[in-house]
Amino acid sequence: MSAPPIEDLAAGAARGRRGGGLFRAAWGHGRTRVGVVLTALVVLVAVLGPLLAPYSPTEFVARPFETGVDGTVFGGDNRGRDVLTRFLWGGWTLLLLAAASAGLGVLAGTVVGVVAGYLRGWADEAIMRVNDMLLAFPQLIAALLVMSIIGPRTWLIVAVIAASHMPRVARVIREATRAVVEQDYVKAAEAVGLPRWRIMAFEILPNVTGPLLVELGLRLTYSIGVVAVLGFLGMGLQPPTADWGLMINENRQGMLVQPWAVLLPVTAIATLTIGANLITDGLSRAAIGIDRGVGK
Amino acid sequence: MFRLVAVRLFFGLLTLWAVSVAVFAATQALPGDAALMILGRDATEARVAALREQLHLDQPLVVQYAQWLQGVVRGDLGISYSNRSPVTEVLNGPIGASLTLMGLAALAAAPLALAVGAFSALRRDRAFDHTASLGTLVTAAVPEFVVGILLILALGPGGLDLFPSVYSRNGGPEQWVLPVLTLAFAVAPPIVRMMRATMIEVLESEYVQQARLKGLDERTVLVRHALPNAVGPVAQVVALQLAWLAGGVVAVEFLFNFPGIGKVLMDAIENRDVPLVQAVVLLIAGVYILVNLAADVIGLAANPKVRVTR
Amino acid sequence: MSSRPDPAPSSPSRRTLLKVSAAGAAVAPVLAACGGSGGGGGGGGGEPVRGGRLSVGVAGGGVNDTLDAHNPTDNVDIARNFALYATLVRYASDGTIENCLADSLEPDEDATEWTVVLKDGLTFHDGSPVTADSVVYSLRRILDPDAPQRGAGDLTGVDAEGLEAVDGLTVRIPCTEPTVTLPEALAEYYNCVVPEDYDPREPVGCGPFKAVEFVAGEYSLFERHEGYHEEGLPYADELEIVDFPDDDARVNALNSGSVDIITQVPHVQVPIIEGNPDLDIMESETGMWLPFTMRVDTAPFDDVRVRRAFRLIVDRQEMIDQALAGYGQVGNDMYARMDPSYPEDLPQREQDIAEAKRLLAEAGHGDGLEVELVTSDISAGVVAAAEVFQEQAREAGVTVNLRRVNPSEYWNEEEGFPYPFGQDFWSARPYITQAAQGSVVGAPYNETMWGEHEEWLGHLEEARRTADLDARNELIREAQEIEYEEGGYIVWGFVNLLDAHHASVGGLEPAVSGHPLGSYAFRNFWKDA
């Protein structure tokens, strides 16, 4: 997993006013549309899945890893539960956790980034130094360390991933803020004597929506990956929850006998991350395009 | 310039120290008496008491931390709970195995990625460029363990059955193929992208334009003038990718049952082997920080303006 | 993390994987009285072939591997112990006890003194004779009060000081109390006979193979003990035992031909091995059980109606099917399946949700009951069983919350052991020995806190003092009925063990012990050239 080219975006960022046209501009890229279709497909499965599932996610319909059982499409999983049902049930937890941790991380990072970028001086210096230290901790290792100590809890998964996003988002938003701070309207607002928090909330924030949206997309892609990998390592959601990451962990031993139980969630995760990344790429291209005034 | 590097170094060390505090503090929160864990279920009270004293468990936390840090600096990372031998001994083999795995992955990925990136820059906005960029977008997005599983299902026993999907001590060299390939897929995309961006920048630079104006043929321009200027930023990305590898190996090693530090970490977590968890986390974080530091320094040296976010 | 069967960590394997005595029908007939030849069993077909090297992949192993005769811990240690050493008496495949080094082992009238006579002409690997002094030395090493070995607990009745070599081949074993279970204890592999001045670093024994090379956590290479006392055995010239902590790697090694035999095939892999015509699977029905444990002194399980209800919640066949992939036999809330006293005639308990609900309502849980079940990957199938129970209990209005504990900490009091509602795994043992390990007050793993029951205890203690087998079984039967009605265990099934080997390997025969490869009977194995 790695970042789309957002580096150059951060610096010049939000000179164009609102990010409203961003979506339209992004939609112009064919890849974005493909990304939206892929993502929508997986989201649909995840959201509607539980309604369509033929069985309860915990009832037994087959022997462990048995395939070709009457009444099932893909056979049984490691305990003999219906693979299709588990698959249909296992997506929304992943989406929810990923969305929550990305949202929280971007929120926290934005606050820190805007404050640091606007205040400047020693506050900025201090915040960014701490930020650099947080950045130095590899994301997955940090998550594993905390999970192994406190134990896998749902809120903890969200908190740990959000915390690891925070410094990364802050860095980008700070750059964008610094560019905005130089603008006339900010200077004007300061001259009128608006309180600082109002300036940050109503003058700066709306003008960094471009990088903000790109960050959100990017962090969402990462979050999906991290939530999934935690599940795969057995450090995420715990049995008997139906969860795509966990499903891969539980069923990988039987991969050769019963490939569906692994292949379905693996395909879904791959499709989702690819879709999210294509959208993010579209957004970031659009943001750069707007900056350069070429918005296609 | 020198001052900048010194400042970076200072903060790098500070970060390392902060990480050591965090790791120590975090693992202290684990339940269970270290002495009891080491001695196992047949521990007698007297032996537990003796070991507690030997491990300084009866001292305040600050003292324990100081003792521990002293040990870390000396390369003494304590005794593993689960196999009761020095942590350094336990880690010896796995570190070598992981380094080899990462090295092979880097060797497999870097040349190809650099070539694809450079070629994309030359064929900018043409079919090759678009295909390559889509390819990197796709591979960059998919979590590495997913790539690994797909590889197993395609090339491993699930599909063509060319390579084994689990590592075993007495297996042949072919068992390295899938783990190396998985990691290579994971590290390549950013290198491709960085190489492409840098090459475009360099190709558009006045410097190269001038070389062209001088009438040098494209080949010479490329090899003599463009490529050397791309080295700095690309080296930085390669270094960062290697640092990422240090953390990324965990899931891949877990998947392939590869006996490296990532697997040691997962086993240690499973067994609540605190000294081992501490050592591995510290090791991975340390490598990550040092390589980041090196990347920063390389970046500064090559071009003070270039900074890469990850 | 889930799906890691057989973690073989130190604590569970430390627990005595005791074997069985006595006939448990259902299982392959006993061959090989001591001195007989191997043969029969799986694979190979045809006549035994002498020579060659057998390579065996055994589950488990690690840097703590040891060849110490009296202190094997891990699976791999146990395998090597069976290869290097021999005991006075031993368990046959059907669980009965037969003579091995001993020519006879006889008690006096009240079982307070036993006399053992060795076979003539036995030799250790170094060529020295096995004598009465060796036996005395071995027992004293096991019982050393300063460093008691693993078997010390089984031999508590033995008066170590009073051991006496009557002549070159005869040993008198005095006991401080009637000890009817002495043959069972002496049949344990870890209570084997070693020469005087035994040094574990030079592991000399009198088993079928002698040590050549050994690297802890990796492998060992043994060669034929020419002086082995069973005529014509062992067949193989060399025996290599390779550590395989990882399941997949073990199966791969068999598939690729780098080993001839492997132990403990994970259920998932069975179809793969069955699909390969060059490989065979040996399935052994064993007396190993994976109970749920309910603490009879803790709410809500201090109410016998709740315990009964929980026993009625379990659909035992579904447990076997889902948790063991069908490789097991249904249990009837009674352990010691291979003991001749096993109450086959007690009615088989079946799932009865209506009755369970009625009992729960009577006990005041009519609006539903919420309990925590502590589970851990202590043995393959344990966590699966917990998940299956969680699902089955739902029907009876019981909400089961699973708490997963690391295997290495499962028996840790700081984690809360013994848990109000937990799980465990036990190998097959006779009723009296098992009760001593898990059911009486003060037993090392009394996880149900059973044993205060005076009537039950009375029967058990009397049985312990009764040398006459029939009378003893009568008393045991009384105790069993009480536990069947009121006890804290849910014994839902017994585990079948799956080993696999190349078709060219012969001489394998299932055993009820719960130890793989028919109690690692390497002496009987051969390989077609």
JSON list of N, CA and C in Angstrom, two decimals, chain C residues 176-205:
[
{"chain": "C", "resi": 176, "resn": "THR", "atom": "N", "xyz": [4.03, -47.27, 50.85]},
{"chain": "C", "resi": 176, "resn": "THR", "atom": "CA", "xyz": [3.59, -46.75, 52.15]},
{"chain": "C", "resi": 176, "resn": "THR", "atom": "C", "xyz": [2.10, -46.91, 52.33]},
{"chain": "C", "resi": 177, "resn": "GLU", "atom": "N", "xyz": [1.39, -47.19, 51.25]},
{"chain": "C", "resi": 177, "resn": "GLU", "atom": "CA", "xyz": [-0.07, -47.40, 51.33]},
{"chain": "C", "resi": 177, "resn": "GLU", "atom": "C", "xyz": [-0.44, -48.37, 50.21]},
{"chain": "C", "resi": 178, "resn": "PRO", "atom": "N", "xyz": [-1.62, -48.97, 50.29]},
{"chain": "C", "resi": 178, "resn": "PRO", "atom": "CA", "xyz": [-2.00, -49.88, 49.20]},
{"chain": "C", "resi": 178, "resn": "PRO", "atom": "C", "xyz": [-1.97, -49.13, 47.87]},
{"chain": "C", "resi": 179, "resn": "THR", "atom": "N", "xyz": [-1.27, -49.69, 46.89]},
{"chain": "C", "resi": 179, "resn": "THR", "atom": "CA", "xyz": [-1.11, -48.99, 45.62]},
{"chain": "C", "resi": 179, "resn": "THR", "atom": "C", "xyz": [-1.49, -49.93, 44.48]},
{"chain": "C", "resi": 180, "resn": "VAL", "atom": "N", "xyz": [-2.77, -49.98, 44.19]},
{"chain": "C", "resi": 180, "resn": "VAL", "atom": "CA", "xyz": [-3.21, -50.91, 43.15]},
{"chain": "C", "resi": 180, "resn": "VAL", "atom": "C", "xyz": [-2.86, -50.38, 41.77]},
{"chain": "C", "resi": 181, "resn": "THR", "atom": "N", "xyz": [-2.55, -49.11, 41.69]},
{"chain": "C", "resi": 181, "resn": "THR", "atom": "CA", "xyz": [-2.31, -48.52, 40.36]},
{"chain": "C", "resi": 181, "resn": "THR", "atom": "C", "xyz": [-0.83, -48.55, 39.97]},
{"chain": "C", "resi": 182, "resn": "LEU", "atom": "N", "xyz": [0.00, -49.29, 40.70]},
{"chain": "C", "resi": 182, "resn": "LEU", "atom": "CA", "xyz": [1.43, -49.29, 40.38]},
{"chain": "C", "resi": 182, "resn": "LEU", "atom": "C", "xyz": [1.74, -49.72, 38.95]},
{"chain": "C", "resi": 183, "resn": "PRO", "atom": "N", "xyz": [1.13, -50.79, 38.43]},
{"chain": "C", "resi": 183, "resn": "PRO", "atom": "CA", "xyz": [1.45, -51.17, 37.05]},
{"chain": "C", "resi": 183, "resn": "PRO", "atom": "C", "xyz": [1.14, -50.04, 36.06]},
{"chain": "C", "resi": 184, "resn": "GLU", "atom": "N", "xyz": [0.02, -49.33, 36.29]},
{"chain": "C", "resi": 184, "resn": "GLU", "atom": "CA", "xyz": [-0.31, -48.21, 35.40]},
{"chain": "C", "resi": 184, "resn": "GLU", "atom": "C", "xyz": [0.80, -47.16, 35.41]},
{"chain": "C", "resi": 185, "resn": "ALA", "atom": "N", "xyz": [1.29, -46.89, 36.63]},
{"chain": "C", "resi": 185, "resn": "ALA", "atom": "CA", "xyz": [2.35, -45.88, 36.75]},
{"chain": "C", "resi": 185, "resn": "ALA", "atom": "C", "xyz": [3.62, -46.36, 36.06]},
{"chain": "C", "resi": 186, "resn": "LEU", "atom": "N", "xyz": [3.98, -47.62, 36.29]},
{"chain": "C", "resi": 186, "resn": "LEU", "atom": "CA", "xyz": [5.23, -48.13, 35.71]},
{"chain": "C", "resi": 186, "resn": "LEU", "atom": "C", "xyz": [5.14, -48.32, 34.20]},
{"chain": "C", "resi": 187, "resn": "ALA", "atom": "N", "xyz": [3.92, -48.31, 33.67]},
{"chain": "C", "resi": 187, "resn": "ALA", "atom": "CA", "xyz": [3.77, -48.47, 32.23]},
{"chain": "C", "resi": 187, "resn": "ALA", "atom": "C", "xyz": [3.92, -47.15, 31.49]},
{"chain": "C", "resi": 188, "resn": "GLU", "atom": "N", "xyz": [4.01, -46.06, 32.25]},
{"chain": "C", "resi": 188, "resn": "GLU", "atom": "CA", "xyz": [4.19, -44.76, 31.60]},
{"chain": "C", "resi": 188, "resn": "GLU", "atom": "C", "xyz": [5.58, -44.67, 30.99]},
{"chain": "C", "resi": 189, "resn": "TYR", "atom": "N", "xyz": [5.63, -44.17, 29.76]},
{"chain": "C", "resi": 189, "resn": "TYR", "atom": "CA", "xyz": [6.91, -44.10, 29.04]},
{"chain": "C", "resi": 189, "resn": "TYR", "atom": "C", "xyz": [7.97, -43.35, 29.82]},
{"chain": "C", "resi": 190, "resn": "TYR", "atom": "N", "xyz": [7.56, -42.34, 30.59]},
{"chain": "C", "resi": 190, "resn": "TYR", "atom": "CA", "xyz": [8.56, -41.52, 31.29]},
{"chain": "C", "resi": 190, "resn": "TYR", "atom": "C", "xyz": [9.04, -42.15, 32.58]},
{"chain": "C", "resi": 191, "resn": "ASN", "atom": "N", "xyz": [8.50, -43.30, 32.94]},
{"chain": "C", "resi": 191, "resn": "ASN", "atom": "CA", "xyz": [9.02, -44.03, 34.10]},
{"chain": "C", "resi": 191, "resn": "ASN", "atom": "C", "xyz": [9.88, -45.19, 33.62]},
{"chain": "C", "resi": 192, "resn": "CYS", "atom": "N", "xyz": [10.79, -44.90, 32.70]},
{"chain": "C", "resi": 192, "resn": "CYS", "atom": "CA", "xyz": [11.56, -45.94, 32.03]},
{"chain": "C", "resi": 192, "resn": "CYS", "atom": "C", "xyz": [12.85, -46.25, 32.81]},
{"chain": "C", "resi": 193, "resn": "VAL", "atom": "N", "xyz": [13.52, -47.30, 32.38]},
{"chain": "C", "resi": 193, "resn": "VAL", "atom": "CA", "xyz": [14.70, -47.79, 33.10]},
{"chain": "C", "resi": 193, "resn": "VAL", "atom": "C", "xyz": [15.98, -47.29, 32.42]},
{"chain": "C", "resi": 194, "resn": "VAL", "atom": "N", "xyz": [16.84, -46.69, 33.22]},
{"chain": "C", "resi": 194, "resn": "VAL", "atom": "CA", "xyz": [18.12, -46.19, 32.70]},
{"chain": "C", "resi": 194, "resn": "VAL", "atom": "C", "xyz": [19.25, -46.81, 33.51]},
{"chain": "C", "resi": 195, "resn": "PRO", "atom": "N", "xyz": [20.48, -46.80, 32.97]},
{"chain": "C", "resi": 195, "resn": "PRO", "atom": "CA", "xyz": [21.60, -47.38, 33.71]},
{"chain": "C", "resi": 195, "resn": "PRO", "atom": "C", "xyz": [22.01, -46.48, 34.88]},
{"chain": "C", "resi": 196, "resn": "GLU", "atom": "N", "xyz": [22.72, -47.07, 35.84]},
{"chain": "C", "resi": 196, "resn": "GLU", "atom": "CA", "xyz": [23.22, -46.27, 36.95]},
{"chain": "C", "resi": 196, "resn": "GLU", "atom": "C", "xyz": [24.15, -45.19, 36.40]},
{"chain": "C", "resi": 197, "resn": "ASP", "atom": "N", "xyz": [24.22, -44.06, 37.09]},
{"chain": "C", "resi": 197, "resn": "ASP", "atom": "CA", "xyz": [25.01, -42.91, 36.65]},
{"chain": "C", "resi": 197, "resn": "ASP", "atom": "C", "xyz": [24.55, -42.41, 35.29]},
{"chain": "C", "resi": 198, "resn": "TYR", "atom": "N", "xyz": [23.24, -42.45, 35.10]},
{"chain": "C", "resi": 198, "resn": "TYR", "atom": "CA", "xyz": [22.66, -41.98, 33.84]},
{"chain": "C", "resi": 198, "resn": "TYR", "atom": "C", "xyz": [22.93, -40.48, 33.68]},
{"chain": "C", "resi": 199, "resn": "ASP", "atom": "N", "xyz": [23.33, -40.11, 32.47]},
{"chain": "C", "resi": 199, "resn": "ASP", "atom": "CA", "xyz": [23.56, -38.71, 32.16]},
{"chain": "C", "resi": 199, "resn": "ASP", "atom": "C", "xyz": [22.73, -38.35, 30.92]},
{"chain": "C", "resi": 200, "resn": "PRO", "atom": "N", "xyz": [21.74, -37.45, 31.07]},
{"chain": "C", "resi": 200, "resn": "PRO", "atom": "CA", "xyz": [20.86, -37.13, 29.95]},
{"chain": "C", "resi": 200, "resn": "PRO", "atom": "C", "xyz": [21.62, -36.63, 28.72]},
{"chain": "C", "resi": 201, "resn": "ARG", "atom": "N", "xyz": [22.84, -36.12, 28.94]},
{"chain": "C", "resi": 201, "resn": "ARG", "atom": "CA", "xyz": [23.60, -35.65, 27.78]},
{"chain": "C", "resi": 201, "resn": "ARG", "atom": "C", "xyz": [24.13, -36.81, 26.95]},
{"chain": "C", "resi": 202, "resn": "GLU", "atom": "N", "xyz": [24.25, -37.98, 27.63]},
{"chain": "C", "resi": 202, "resn": "GLU", "atom": "CA", "xyz": [24.56, -39.18, 26.86]},
{"chain": "C", "resi": 202, "resn": "GLU", "atom": "C", "xyz": [23.46, -40.18, 27.12]},
{"chain": "C", "resi": 203, "resn": "PRO", "atom": "N", "xyz": [22.36, -40.01, 26.42]},
{"chain": "C", "resi": 203, "resn": "PRO", "atom": "CA", "xyz": [21.13, -40.70, 26.77]},
{"chain": "C", "resi": 203, "resn": "PRO", "atom": "C", "xyz": [21.16, -42.19, 26.45]},
{"chain": "C", "resi": 204, "resn": "VAL", "atom": "N", "xyz": [21.67, -42.96, 27.40]},
{"chain": "C", "resi": 204, "resn": "VAL", "atom": "CA", "xyz": [21.72, -44.41, 27.23]},
{"chain": "C", "resi": 204, "resn": "VAL", "atom": "C", "xyz": [20.47, -45.04, 27.82]},
{"chain": "C", "resi": 205, "resn": "GLY", "atom": "N", "xyz": [19.82, -45.88, 27.07]},
{"chain": "C", "resi": 205, "resn": "GLY", "atom": "CA", "xyz": [18.63, -46.58, 27.55]},
{"chain": "C", "resi": 205, "resn": "GLY", "atom": "C", "xyz": [18.67, -48.01, 27.06]}
]
